[in-house]
Coordinates of C-alpha atoms and ligand atoms in Angstrom, one line a residue:
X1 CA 105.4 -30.7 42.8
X2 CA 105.6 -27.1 41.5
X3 CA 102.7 -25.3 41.8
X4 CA 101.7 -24.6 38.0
X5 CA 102.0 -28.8 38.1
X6 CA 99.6 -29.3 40.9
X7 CA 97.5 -26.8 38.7
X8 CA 97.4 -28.8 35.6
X9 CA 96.8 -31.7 37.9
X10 CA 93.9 -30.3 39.8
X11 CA 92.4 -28.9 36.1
X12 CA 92.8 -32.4 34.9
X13 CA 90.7 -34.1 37.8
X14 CA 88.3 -31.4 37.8
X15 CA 87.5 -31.8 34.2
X16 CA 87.3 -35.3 34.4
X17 CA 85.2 -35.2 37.7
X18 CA 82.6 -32.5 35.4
X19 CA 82.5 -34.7 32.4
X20 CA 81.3 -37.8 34.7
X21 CA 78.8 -35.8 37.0
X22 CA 75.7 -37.3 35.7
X23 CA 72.9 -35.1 37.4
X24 CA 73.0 -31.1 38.4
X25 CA 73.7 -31.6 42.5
X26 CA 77.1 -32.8 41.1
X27 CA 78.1 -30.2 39.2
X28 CA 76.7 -27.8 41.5
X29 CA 78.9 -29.8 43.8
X30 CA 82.3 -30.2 41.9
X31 CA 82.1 -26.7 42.2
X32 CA 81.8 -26.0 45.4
X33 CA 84.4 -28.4 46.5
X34 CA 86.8 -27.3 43.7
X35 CA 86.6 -23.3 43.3
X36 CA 84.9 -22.6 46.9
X37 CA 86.7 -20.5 49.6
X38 CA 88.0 -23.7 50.9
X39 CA 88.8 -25.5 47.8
X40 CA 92.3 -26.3 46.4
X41 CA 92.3 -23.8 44.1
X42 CA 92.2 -21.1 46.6
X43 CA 95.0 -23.2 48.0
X44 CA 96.9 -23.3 45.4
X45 CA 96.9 -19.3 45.0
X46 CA 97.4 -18.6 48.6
X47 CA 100.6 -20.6 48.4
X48 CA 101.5 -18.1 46.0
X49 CA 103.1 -15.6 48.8
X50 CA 106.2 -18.1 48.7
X51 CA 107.0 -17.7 45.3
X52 CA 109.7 -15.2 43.9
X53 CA 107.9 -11.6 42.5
X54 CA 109.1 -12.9 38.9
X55 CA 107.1 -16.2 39.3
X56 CA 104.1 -14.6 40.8
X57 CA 102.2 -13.1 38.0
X58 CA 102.6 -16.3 35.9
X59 CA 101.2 -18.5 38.1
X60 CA 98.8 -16.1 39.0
X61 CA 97.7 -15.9 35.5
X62 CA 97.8 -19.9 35.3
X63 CA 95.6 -20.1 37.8
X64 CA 93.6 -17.4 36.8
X65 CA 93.1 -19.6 33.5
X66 CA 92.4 -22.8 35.0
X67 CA 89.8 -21.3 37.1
X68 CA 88.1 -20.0 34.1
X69 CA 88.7 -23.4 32.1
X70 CA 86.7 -25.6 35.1
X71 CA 84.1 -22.6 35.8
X72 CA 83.3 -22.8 31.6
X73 CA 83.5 -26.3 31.9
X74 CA 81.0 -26.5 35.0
X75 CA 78.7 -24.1 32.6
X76 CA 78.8 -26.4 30.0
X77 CA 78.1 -29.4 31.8
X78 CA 75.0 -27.7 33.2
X79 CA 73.6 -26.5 30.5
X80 CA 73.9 -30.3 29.0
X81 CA 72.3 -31.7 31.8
X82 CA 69.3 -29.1 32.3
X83 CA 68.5 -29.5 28.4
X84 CA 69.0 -33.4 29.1
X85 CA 65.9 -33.3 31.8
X86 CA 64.1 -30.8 29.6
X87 CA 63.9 -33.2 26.7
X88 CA 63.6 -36.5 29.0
X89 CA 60.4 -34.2 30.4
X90 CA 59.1 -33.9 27.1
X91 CA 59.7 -37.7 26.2
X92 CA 57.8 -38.4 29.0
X93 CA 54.8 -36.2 28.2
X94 CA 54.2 -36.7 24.7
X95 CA 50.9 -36.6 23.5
X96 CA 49.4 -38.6 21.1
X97 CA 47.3 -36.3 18.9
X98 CA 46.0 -38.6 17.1
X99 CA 44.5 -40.8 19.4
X100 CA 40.8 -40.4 19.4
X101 CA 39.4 -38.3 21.8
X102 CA 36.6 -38.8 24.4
X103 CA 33.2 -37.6 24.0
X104 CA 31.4 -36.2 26.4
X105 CA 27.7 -36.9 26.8
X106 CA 25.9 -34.5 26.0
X107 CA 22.1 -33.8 27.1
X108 CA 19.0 -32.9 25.5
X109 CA 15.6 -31.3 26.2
X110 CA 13.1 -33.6 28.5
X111 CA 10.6 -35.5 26.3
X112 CA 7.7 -33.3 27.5
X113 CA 9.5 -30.1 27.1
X114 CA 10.2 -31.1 23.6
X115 CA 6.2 -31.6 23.5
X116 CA 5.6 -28.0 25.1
X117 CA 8.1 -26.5 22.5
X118 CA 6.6 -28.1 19.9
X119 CA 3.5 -26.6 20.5
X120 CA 4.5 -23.0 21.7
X121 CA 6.2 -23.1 17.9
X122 CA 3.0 -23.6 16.2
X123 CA 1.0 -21.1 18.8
X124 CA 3.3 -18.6 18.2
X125 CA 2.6 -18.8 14.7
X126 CA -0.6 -18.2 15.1
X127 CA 0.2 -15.1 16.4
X128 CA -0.4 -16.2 20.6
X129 CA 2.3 -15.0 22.7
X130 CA 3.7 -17.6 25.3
X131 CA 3.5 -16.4 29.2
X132 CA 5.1 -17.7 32.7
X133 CA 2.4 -18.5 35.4
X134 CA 3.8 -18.8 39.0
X135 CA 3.0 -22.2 40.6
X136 CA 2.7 -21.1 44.0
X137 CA -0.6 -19.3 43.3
X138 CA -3.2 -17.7 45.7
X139 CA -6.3 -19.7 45.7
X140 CA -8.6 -16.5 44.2
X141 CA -7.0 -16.7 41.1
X142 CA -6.7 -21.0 41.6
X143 CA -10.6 -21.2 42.1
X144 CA -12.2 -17.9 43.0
X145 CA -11.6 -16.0 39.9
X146 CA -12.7 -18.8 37.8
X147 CA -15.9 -18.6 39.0
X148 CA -15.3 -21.5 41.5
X149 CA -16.3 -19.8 45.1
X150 CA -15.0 -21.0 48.3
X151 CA -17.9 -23.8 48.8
X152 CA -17.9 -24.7 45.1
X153 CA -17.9 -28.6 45.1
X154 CA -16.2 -28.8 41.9
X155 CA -13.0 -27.7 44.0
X156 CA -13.3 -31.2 45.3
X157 CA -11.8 -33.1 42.0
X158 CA -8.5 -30.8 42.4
X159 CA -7.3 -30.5 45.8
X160 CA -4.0 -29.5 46.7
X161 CA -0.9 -28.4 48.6
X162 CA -2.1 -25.4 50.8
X163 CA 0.9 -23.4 51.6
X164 CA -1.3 -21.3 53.5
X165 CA -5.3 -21.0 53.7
X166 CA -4.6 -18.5 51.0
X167 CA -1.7 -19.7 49.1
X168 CA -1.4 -22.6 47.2
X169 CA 0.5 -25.0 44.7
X170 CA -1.6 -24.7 41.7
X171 CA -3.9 -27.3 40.1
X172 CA -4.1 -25.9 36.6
X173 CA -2.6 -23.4 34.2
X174 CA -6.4 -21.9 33.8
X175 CA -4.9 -19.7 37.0
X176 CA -3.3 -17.3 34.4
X177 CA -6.3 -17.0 32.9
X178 CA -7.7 -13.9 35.0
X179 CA -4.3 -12.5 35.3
X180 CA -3.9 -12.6 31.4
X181 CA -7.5 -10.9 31.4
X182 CA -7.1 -8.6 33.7
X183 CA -3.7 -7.1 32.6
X184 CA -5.0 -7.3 28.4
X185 CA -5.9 -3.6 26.9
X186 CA -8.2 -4.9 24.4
X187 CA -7.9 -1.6 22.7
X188 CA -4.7 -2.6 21.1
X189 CA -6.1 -6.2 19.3
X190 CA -7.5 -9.6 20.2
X191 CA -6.3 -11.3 23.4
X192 CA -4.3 -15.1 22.2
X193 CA -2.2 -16.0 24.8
X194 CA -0.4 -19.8 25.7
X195 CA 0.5 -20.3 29.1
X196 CA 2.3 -23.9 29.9
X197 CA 4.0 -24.9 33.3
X198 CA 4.4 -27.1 36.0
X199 CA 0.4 -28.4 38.1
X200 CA 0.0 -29.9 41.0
X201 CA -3.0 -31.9 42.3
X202 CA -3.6 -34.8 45.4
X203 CA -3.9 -37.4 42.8
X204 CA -3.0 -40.6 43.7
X205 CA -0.6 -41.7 40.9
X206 CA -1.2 -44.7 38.4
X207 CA -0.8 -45.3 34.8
X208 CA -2.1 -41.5 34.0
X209 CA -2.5 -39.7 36.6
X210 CA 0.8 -37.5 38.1
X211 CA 0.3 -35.5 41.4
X212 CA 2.4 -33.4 39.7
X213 CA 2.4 -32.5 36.1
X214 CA 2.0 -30.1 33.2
X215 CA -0.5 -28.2 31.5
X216 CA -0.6 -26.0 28.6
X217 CA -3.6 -23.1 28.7
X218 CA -4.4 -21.3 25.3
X219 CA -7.2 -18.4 25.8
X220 CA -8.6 -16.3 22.8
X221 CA -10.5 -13.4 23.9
X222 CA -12.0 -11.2 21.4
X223 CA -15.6 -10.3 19.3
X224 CA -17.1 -12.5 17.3
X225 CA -14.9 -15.8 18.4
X226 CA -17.5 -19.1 18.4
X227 CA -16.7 -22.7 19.4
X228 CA -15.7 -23.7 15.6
X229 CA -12.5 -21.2 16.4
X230 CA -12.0 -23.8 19.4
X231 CA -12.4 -26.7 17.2
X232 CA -10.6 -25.9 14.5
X233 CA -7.5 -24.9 16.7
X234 CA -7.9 -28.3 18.5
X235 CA -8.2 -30.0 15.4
X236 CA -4.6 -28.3 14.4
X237 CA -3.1 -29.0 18.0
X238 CA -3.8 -33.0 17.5
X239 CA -2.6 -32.8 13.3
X240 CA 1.1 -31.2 14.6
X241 CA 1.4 -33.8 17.6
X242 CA -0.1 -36.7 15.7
X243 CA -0.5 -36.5 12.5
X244 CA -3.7 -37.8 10.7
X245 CA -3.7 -41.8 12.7
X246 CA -5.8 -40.4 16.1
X247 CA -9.3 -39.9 16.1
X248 CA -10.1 -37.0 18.0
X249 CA -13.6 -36.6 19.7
X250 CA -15.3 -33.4 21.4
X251 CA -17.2 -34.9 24.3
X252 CA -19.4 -32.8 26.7
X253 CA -18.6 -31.8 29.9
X254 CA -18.3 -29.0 32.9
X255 CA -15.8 -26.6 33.9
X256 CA -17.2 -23.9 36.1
X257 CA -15.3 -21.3 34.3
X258 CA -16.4 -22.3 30.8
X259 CA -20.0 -22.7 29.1
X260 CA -20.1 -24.6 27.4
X261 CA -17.6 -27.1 27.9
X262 CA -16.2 -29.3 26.5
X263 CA -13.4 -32.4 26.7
X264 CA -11.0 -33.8 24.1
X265 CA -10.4 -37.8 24.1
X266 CA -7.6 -39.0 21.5
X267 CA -7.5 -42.8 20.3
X268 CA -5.8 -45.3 23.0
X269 CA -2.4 -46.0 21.2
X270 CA -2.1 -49.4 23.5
X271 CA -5.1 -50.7 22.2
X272 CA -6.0 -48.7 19.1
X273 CA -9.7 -47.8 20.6
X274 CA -10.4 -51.5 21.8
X275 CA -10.3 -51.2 25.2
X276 CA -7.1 -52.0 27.6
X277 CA -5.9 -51.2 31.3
X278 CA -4.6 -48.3 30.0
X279 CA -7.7 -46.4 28.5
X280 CA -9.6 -47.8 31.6
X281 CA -11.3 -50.2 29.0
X282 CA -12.9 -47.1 27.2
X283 CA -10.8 -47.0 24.1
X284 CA -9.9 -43.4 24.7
X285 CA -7.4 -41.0 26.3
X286 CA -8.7 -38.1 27.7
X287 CA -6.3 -35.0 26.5
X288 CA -7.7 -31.9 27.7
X289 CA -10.6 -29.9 28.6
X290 CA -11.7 -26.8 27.1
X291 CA -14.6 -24.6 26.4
X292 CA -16.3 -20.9 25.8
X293 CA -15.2 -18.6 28.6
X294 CA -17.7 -18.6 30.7
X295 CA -19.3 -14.8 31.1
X296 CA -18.9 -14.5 34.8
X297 CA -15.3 -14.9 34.4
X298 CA -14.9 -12.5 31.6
X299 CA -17.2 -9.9 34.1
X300 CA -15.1 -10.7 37.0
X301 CA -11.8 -9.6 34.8
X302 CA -14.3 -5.8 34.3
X303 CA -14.5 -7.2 30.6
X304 CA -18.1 -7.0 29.1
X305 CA -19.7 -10.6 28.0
X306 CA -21.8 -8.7 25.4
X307 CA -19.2 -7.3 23.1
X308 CA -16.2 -9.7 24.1
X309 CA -16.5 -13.7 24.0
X310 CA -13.6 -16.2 24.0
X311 CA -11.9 -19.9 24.1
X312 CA -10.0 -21.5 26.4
X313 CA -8.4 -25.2 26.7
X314 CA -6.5 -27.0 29.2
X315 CA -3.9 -29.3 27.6
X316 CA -2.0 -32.0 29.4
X317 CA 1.4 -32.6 27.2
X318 CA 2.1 -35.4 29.4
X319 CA -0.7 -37.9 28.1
X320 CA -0.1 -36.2 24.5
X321 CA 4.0 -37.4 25.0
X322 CA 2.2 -40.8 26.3
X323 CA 0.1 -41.4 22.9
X324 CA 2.8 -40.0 20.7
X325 CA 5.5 -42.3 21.8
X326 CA 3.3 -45.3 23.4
X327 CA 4.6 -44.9 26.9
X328 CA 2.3 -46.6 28.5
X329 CA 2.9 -45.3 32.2
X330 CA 3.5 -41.3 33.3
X331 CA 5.5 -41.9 35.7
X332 CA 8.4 -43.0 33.5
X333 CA 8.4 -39.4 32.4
X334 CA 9.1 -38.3 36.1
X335 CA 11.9 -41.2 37.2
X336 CA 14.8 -39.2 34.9
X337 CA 16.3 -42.9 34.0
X338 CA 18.4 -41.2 30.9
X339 CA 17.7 -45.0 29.5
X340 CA 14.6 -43.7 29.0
X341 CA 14.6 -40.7 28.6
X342 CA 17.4 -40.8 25.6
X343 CA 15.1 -42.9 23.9
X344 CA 13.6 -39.9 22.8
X345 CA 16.7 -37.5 22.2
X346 CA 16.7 -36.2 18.6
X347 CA 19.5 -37.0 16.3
X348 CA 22.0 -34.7 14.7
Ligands
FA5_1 C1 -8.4 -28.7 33.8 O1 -7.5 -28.7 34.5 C2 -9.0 -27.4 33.3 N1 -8.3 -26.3 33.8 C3 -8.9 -27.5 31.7 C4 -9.6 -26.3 31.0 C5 -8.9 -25.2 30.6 C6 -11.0 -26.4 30.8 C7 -9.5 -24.2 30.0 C8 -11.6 -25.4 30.2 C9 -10.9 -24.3 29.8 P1 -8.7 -31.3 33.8 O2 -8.7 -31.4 35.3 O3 -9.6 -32.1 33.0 O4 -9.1 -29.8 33.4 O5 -7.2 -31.4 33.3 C10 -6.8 -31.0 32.0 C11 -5.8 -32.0 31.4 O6 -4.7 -32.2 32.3 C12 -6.4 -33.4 31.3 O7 -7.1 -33.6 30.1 C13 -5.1 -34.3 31.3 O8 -4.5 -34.3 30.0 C14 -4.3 -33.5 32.2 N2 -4.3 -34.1 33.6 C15 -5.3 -33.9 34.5 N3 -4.9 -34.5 35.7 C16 -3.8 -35.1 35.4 C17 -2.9 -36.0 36.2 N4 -3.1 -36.2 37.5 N5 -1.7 -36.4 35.7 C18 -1.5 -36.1 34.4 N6 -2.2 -35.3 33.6 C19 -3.4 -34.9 34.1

């Protein structure tokens, strides 16, 4: 066989071979094996030195050409091939954009923190500005500065985790009550400040009672300021939370760090002022505490008690979440079942 005819031959197979290769290592290995080093091709061409000087160039040329037919051919193929994965890839991967998509749960505020920004809303309002207590508190500013002295046995109805002799977790917002005294420069207006966090007392726990909770402190310190200022914010504190449905009593009581004093009871929602377990058969819910500052307190702070005179209350936002939504045990509010808790999420 002459050697342009073992050419044509060897184009022939190759093409056919390329056409047939079905995935890239093929084509990448027709190659090899036809226009490598040791492929026929190269055989072909150094077979050439036997031919006369006239047939040389021509089947040089031939060869030349059938190496660039099967290398375009091999290109070809290739290019088919990768575009052919390319497009099965994309087959594979489709998305459906109009399949519905997943929503993700989304969170909202804790009932009582709802409660608490409700009522810093209506206190700011009013023109009170809203402070950060630190629960970790020192005992003088706890008890001492409120007038309640190392022996006092008023201490006894709010013990607590001692940190140190010195340092404690604190039983009540009223704590920021000297520090918001002391710091105030009355020379630039009226002191109205509304202090809420995080208290903590050892109570044992039941229906009511939290060992740890939250308070929210209001203090007005100014001239002239008399209990119907106290009242009358009290009043407007139950009226946002409640509405009109709760009867709201002033009842008398003692605080050493206010005289006189004074506690708020609000209508049992269980039993409508009956009498049930939850109300402790009274037909009440105690609310908060509150009172005139006492004068001793307002000394201590290097304020005069005969030009200055103020209010303070002690609000627990956890009974006022209790009556608004008729949970009839605290301690839901602290088990963070998102049952209950999205019960109270807002919609929208
Ligand atoms: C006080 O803590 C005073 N500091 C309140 C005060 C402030 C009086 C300013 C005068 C002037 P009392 O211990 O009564 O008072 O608590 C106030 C409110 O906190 C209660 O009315 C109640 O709503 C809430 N509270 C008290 N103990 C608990 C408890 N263990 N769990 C849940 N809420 C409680």
């Amino acid at each position: 066989m002459s050697l342009q005819d073992r050419l044509t031959e060897l184009r022939d197979q190759g093409l056919a071979d390329i056409k047939s290769a079905d995935v890239l290592n093929k084509v990448n290995q027709i190659k090899v094996d036809l226009l490598g080093k040791k492929g026929p091709i190269t055989e072909v061409l150094r077979g050439m030195r036997d031919l006369t000087p006239e047939e040389r160039p021509k089947v040089g040329a031939y060869a030349n050409e059938i190496r660039d037919h099967l290398q375009n051919a091999i290109d070809h193929r290739r290019s088919e091939l990768e575009e052919a994965a390319v497009n099965a890839q994309l087959a594979a991967e489709k998305l459906d954009v109009t399949l519905p998509g997943r929503t993700v749960p989304q969170g909202q505020p804790h009932v009582i923190t709802q409660i608490i920004t409700e009522l810093e809303d209506l206190f700011i309002g009013m023109g009170y500005e809203i402070e950060d207590g630190d629960e970790v508190e020192e005992d003088y500013y706890n008890f001492e500065r409120l007038n309640l002295p190392k022996d006092h046995p008023a201490r006894d109805m709010q013990d607590t985790f001692y940190i140190t002799k010195e340092v404690l977790l604190r039983t009540q917002t009223s704590a920021d009550q000297p520090r918001a005294l002391e710091s105030h420069d009355f020379s630039k207006g009226p002191l109205k400040v509304l202090t809420p966090g995080r208290v903590y007392r050892r109570d044992t726990d039941d229906a009511t009672h939290s060992h740890q909770f939250h308070q929210i402190e209001g203090l007005v310190v100014d001239k002239h300021i008399t209990m119907a200022d106290l009242k009358g914010t009290l009043t407007l504190v139950a009226n946002t939370l409640f509405g009109d449905q709760f009867d709201v009593r002033l009842r008398p009581s003692y605080f050493p760090f206010t005289e006189p004093s004074v506690e708020a009871d609000v209508t049992c929602f269980n039993c409508n002022g009956k009498g049930c377990a939850v109300c402790k058969q009274t037909g009440w819910i105690e609310v908060l505490g509150a009172g005139m500052v006492h004068p001793r307190v307002l000394e201590m702070s290097g304020i005069d008690p005969e030009v200055y005179g103020g209010f303070a209350f002690g609000l627990g936002p956890d009974r006022f979440a209790m009556l608004k939504y008729g949970v009839d045990d605290i301690r839901n509010f602290y088990l963070n079942d998102v049952r209950f808790l999205s019960q109270f999420y807002k919609k929208g």
